[in-house]
XYZ file of C-alpha atoms in Angstrom:
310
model
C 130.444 2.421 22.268
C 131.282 -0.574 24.879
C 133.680 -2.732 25.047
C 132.880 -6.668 25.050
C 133.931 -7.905 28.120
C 135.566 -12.063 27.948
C 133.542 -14.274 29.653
C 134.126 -15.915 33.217
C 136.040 -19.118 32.534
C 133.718 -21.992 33.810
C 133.940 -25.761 33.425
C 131.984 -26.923 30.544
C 128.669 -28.302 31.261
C 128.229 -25.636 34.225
C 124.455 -24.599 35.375
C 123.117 -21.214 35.592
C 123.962 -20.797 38.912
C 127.575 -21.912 38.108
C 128.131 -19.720 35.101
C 126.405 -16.420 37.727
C 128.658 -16.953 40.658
C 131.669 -17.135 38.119
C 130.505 -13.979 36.542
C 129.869 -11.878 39.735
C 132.883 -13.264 40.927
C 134.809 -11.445 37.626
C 133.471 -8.061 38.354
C 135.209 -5.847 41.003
C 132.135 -3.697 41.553
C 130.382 -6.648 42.963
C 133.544 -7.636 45.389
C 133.683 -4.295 46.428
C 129.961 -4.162 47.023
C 129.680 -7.547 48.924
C 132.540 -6.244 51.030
C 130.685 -3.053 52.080
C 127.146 -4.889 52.186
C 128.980 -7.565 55.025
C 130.438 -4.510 56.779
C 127.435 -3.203 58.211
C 125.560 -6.379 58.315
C 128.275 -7.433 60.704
C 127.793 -3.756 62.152
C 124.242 -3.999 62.632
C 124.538 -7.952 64.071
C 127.405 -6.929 66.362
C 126.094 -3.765 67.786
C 125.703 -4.748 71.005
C 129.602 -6.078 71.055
C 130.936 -3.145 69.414
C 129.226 -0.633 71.257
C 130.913 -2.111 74.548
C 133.989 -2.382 72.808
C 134.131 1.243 72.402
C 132.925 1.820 76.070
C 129.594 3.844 75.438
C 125.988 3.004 75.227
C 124.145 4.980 72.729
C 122.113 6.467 75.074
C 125.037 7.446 77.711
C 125.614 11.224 78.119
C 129.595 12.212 78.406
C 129.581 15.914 79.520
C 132.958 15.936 79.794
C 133.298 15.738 76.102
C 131.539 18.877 75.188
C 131.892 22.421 76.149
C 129.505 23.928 78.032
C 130.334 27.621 77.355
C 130.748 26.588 73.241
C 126.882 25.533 73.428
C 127.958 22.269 73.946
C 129.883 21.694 70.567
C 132.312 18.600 71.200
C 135.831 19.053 72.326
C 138.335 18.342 70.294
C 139.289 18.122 66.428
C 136.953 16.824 64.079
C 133.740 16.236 66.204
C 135.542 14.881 69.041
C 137.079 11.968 67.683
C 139.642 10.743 70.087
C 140.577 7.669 71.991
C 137.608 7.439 73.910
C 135.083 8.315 71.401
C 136.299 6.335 68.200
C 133.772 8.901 65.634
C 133.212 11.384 68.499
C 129.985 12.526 70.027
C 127.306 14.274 69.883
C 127.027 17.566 69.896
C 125.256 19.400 73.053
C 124.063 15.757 74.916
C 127.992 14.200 74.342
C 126.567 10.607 73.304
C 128.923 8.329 71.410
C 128.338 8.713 67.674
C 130.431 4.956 67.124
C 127.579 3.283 69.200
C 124.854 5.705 68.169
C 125.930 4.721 64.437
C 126.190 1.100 65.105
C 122.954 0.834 66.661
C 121.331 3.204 64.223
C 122.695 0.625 61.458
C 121.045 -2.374 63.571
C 117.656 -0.799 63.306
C 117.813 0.732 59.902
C 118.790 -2.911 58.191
C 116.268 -4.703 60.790
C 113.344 -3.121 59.193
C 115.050 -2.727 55.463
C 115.486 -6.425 56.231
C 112.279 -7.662 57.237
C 110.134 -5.005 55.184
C 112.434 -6.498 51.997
C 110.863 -10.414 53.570
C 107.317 -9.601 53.464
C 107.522 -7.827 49.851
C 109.246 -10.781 48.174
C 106.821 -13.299 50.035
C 103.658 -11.474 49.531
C 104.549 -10.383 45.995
C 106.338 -13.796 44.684
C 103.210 -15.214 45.951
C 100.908 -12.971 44.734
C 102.714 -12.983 41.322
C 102.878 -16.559 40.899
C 98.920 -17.311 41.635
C 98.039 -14.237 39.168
C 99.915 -15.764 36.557
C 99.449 -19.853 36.740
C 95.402 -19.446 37.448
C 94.217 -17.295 35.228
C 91.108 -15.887 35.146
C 89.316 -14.650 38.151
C 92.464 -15.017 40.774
C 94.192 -13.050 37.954
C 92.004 -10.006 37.621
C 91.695 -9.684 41.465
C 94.624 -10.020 41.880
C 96.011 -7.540 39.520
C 93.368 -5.078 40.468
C 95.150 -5.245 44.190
C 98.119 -4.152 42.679
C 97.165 -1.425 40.420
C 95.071 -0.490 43.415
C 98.149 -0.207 45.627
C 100.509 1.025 43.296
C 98.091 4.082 42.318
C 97.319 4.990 46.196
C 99.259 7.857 47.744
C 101.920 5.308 49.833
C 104.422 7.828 50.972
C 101.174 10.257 52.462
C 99.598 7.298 53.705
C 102.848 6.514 55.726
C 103.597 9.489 57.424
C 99.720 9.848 58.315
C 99.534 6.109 59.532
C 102.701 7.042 61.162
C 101.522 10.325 63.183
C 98.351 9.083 64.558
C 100.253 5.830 66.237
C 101.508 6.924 69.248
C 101.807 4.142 71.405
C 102.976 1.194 69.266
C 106.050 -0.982 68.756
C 107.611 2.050 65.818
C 109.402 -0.533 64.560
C 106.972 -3.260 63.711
C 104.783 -0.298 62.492
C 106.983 0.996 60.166
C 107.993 -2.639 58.987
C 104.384 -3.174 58.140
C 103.745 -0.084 56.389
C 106.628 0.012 54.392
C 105.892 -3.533 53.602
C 102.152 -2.707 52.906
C 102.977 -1.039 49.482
C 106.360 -2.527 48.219
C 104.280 -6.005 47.208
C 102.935 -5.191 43.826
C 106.067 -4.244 41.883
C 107.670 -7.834 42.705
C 104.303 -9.633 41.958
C 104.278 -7.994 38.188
C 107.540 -9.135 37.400
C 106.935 -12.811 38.997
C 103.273 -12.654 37.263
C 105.195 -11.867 33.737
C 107.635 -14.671 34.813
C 104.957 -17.209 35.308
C 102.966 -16.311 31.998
C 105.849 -17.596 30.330
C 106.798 -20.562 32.219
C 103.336 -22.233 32.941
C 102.950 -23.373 29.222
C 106.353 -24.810 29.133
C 106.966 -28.256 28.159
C 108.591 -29.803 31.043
C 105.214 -27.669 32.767
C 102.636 -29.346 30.481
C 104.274 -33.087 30.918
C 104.118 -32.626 35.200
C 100.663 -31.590 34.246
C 99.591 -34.016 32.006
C 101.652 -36.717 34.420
C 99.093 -35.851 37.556
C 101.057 -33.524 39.320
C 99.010 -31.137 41.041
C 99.059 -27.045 41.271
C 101.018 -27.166 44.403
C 103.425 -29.132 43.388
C 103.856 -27.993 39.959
C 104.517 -24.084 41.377
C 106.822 -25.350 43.971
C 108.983 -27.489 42.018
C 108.599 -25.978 38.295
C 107.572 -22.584 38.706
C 109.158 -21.163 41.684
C 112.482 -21.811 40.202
C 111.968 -20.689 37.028
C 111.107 -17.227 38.674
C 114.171 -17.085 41.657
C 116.719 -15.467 39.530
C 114.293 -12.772 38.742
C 113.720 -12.806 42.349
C 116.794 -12.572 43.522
C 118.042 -9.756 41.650
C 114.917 -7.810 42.278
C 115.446 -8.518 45.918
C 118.713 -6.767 46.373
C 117.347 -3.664 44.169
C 114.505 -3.439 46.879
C 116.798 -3.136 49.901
C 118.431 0.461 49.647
C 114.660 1.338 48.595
C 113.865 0.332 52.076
C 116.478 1.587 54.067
C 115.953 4.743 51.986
C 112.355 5.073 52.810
C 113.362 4.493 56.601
C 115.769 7.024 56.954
C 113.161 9.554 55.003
C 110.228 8.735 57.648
C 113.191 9.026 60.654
C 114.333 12.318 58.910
C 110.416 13.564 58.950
C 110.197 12.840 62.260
C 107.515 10.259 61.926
C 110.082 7.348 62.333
C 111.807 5.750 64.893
C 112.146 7.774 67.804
C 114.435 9.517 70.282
C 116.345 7.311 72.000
C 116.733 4.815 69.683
C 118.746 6.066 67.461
C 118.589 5.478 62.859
C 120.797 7.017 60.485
C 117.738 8.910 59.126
C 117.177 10.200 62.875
C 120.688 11.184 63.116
C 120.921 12.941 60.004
C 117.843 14.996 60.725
C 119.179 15.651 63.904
C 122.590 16.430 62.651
C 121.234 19.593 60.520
C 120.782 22.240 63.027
C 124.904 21.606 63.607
C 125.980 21.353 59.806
C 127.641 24.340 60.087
C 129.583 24.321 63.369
C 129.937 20.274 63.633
C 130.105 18.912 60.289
C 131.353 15.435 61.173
C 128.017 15.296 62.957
C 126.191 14.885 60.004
C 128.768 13.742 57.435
C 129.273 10.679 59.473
C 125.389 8.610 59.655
C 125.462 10.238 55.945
C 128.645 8.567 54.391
C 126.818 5.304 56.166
C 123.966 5.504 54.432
C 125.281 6.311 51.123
C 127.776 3.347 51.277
C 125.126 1.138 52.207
C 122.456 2.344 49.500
C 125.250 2.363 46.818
C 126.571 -1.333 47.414
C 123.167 -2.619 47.906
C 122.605 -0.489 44.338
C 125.459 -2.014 42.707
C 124.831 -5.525 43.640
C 121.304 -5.784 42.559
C 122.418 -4.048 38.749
C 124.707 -6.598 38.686
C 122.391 -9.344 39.693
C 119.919 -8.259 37.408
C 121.747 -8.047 34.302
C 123.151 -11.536 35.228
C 120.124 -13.182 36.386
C 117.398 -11.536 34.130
C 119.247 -10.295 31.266
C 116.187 -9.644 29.566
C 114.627 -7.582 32.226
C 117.508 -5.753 32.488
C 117.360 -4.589 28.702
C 113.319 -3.428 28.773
């Protein structure tokens, strides 16, 4: 049994968007969530800063904070963690884990990020032609996506992945990631469009001379953003999940530039003897997934009530 929850108080007369930000500004999950979710976007935009703030590079060696006749475990409590190594280091090599989790967080949200841009374009696109023309743009169209949603993505990746050696790893994995995330977004914004296109305020642009383009940029697309939106934030901690799992694979981003999925891989072989080795790129991962989580449920029952409910 739930409990009904009182409303947000709004002025009368407010819009949607008025009457969303008061209600995601009532919940505390989604002020806790926004909170985390600007953390390490700051993180990741300030890496640079920070990591010269705490004195390290993530690729500089400190052998002085490891002992050699331990098998290079880090000295000190707790992984190292001391004045000059804010989270500590590394076991064996002695990098910095603050800067080798700062940058890590700079290159998992850059291609969570960008992979996240190309899905909404290419599928809110997609979606929106499939659903206002009909006919032979729509059974193309949907054919693509049941043809992409039915291929083998995740064996596809890590093959695509293996056989490029010498390319940009991060524009690669941006692509591929990218490659098969469209056709879930273009389903909804094709179901979205269905029901908008034979609208009123639709038929009267239509019958006043108003032409496709116009009539999907200015009537359309805005009847499908909210859906957009919250489906937006639920495809982030997808991404950054599918990152770290290619990094953890070893197909990923590689050595030196560091990801959390990299580090956490890496972090295995010393779960035993230096657990704040791996405990640390995990807690940032899991923060980041679960805000990004939170945020887009909220969102979505918010934005697309009825989506949320099927």
């Amino acid at each position: 049994m739930t409990t009904a929850t009182a409303p947000a108080e709004v002025p009368a007369g407010s819009g949607p968007w008025q009457l969303a930000r008061a209600e995601l500004r009532r919940r505390t999950s989604v002020k806790v969530s926004l909170f985390i979710v600007a953390l390490f976007v700051l993180m990741a935009a300030g890496a640079p800063l920070l990591s010269g703030l705490g004195g390290w590079s993530p690729d500089e060696f400190d052998k002085t904070a490891v002992d050699p006749y331990l098998g290079g475990m880090p000295i000190g409590p707790l992984g190292g963690i001391s004045a000059d190594h804010w989270l500590g280091v590394e076991p064996v090599t002695g990098r910095d884990l603050f800067a080798r989790v700062v940058q890590g967080a700079q290159v998992s949200l850059l291609i969570a990020f960008t992979a996240t841009a190309i899905v909404v374009v290419a599928g809110t696109a997609a979606g929106i032609a499939a659903g206002y023309f009909g006919g032979r743009t729509d059974a193309v169209l949907s054919r693509l996506m049941d043809l992409t949603m039915s291929f083998p993505s995740l064996i596809f990746m890590i093959a695509m992945m293996s056989v490029a050696k010498d390319v940009n790893r991060i524009v690669l994995m941006t692509a591929v990631i990218g490659l098969f995330g469209w056709p879930g977004i273009a389903r909804v914004v094709r179901g979205q469009t269905l029901s908008l296109k034979h609208r009123e305020y639709v038929d009267a642009a239509r019958v006043g001379g108003s032409g496709p383009w116009r009539i999907l940029s200015r009537d359309i697309l805005p009847g499908v953003a909210g859906p957009v939106i919250a489906y937006t934030t639920l495809i982030i901690p997808g991404m950054i999940a599918t990152e770290a799992a290619l990094s953890y694979l070893g197909v990923g981003v590689r050595p030196p530039t560091p990801s959390w999925g990299q580090m956490i891989a890496e972090s295995v072989a010393f779960y035993d003897t230096d657990p704040m080795y791996f405990v640390i790129p995990s807690l940032c991962l899991f923060l980041t997934v679960l805000a990004f989580t939170l945020l887009g449920d909220a969102l979505r029952d918010i934005l697309d009530p009825r989506g949320s409910r099927t």
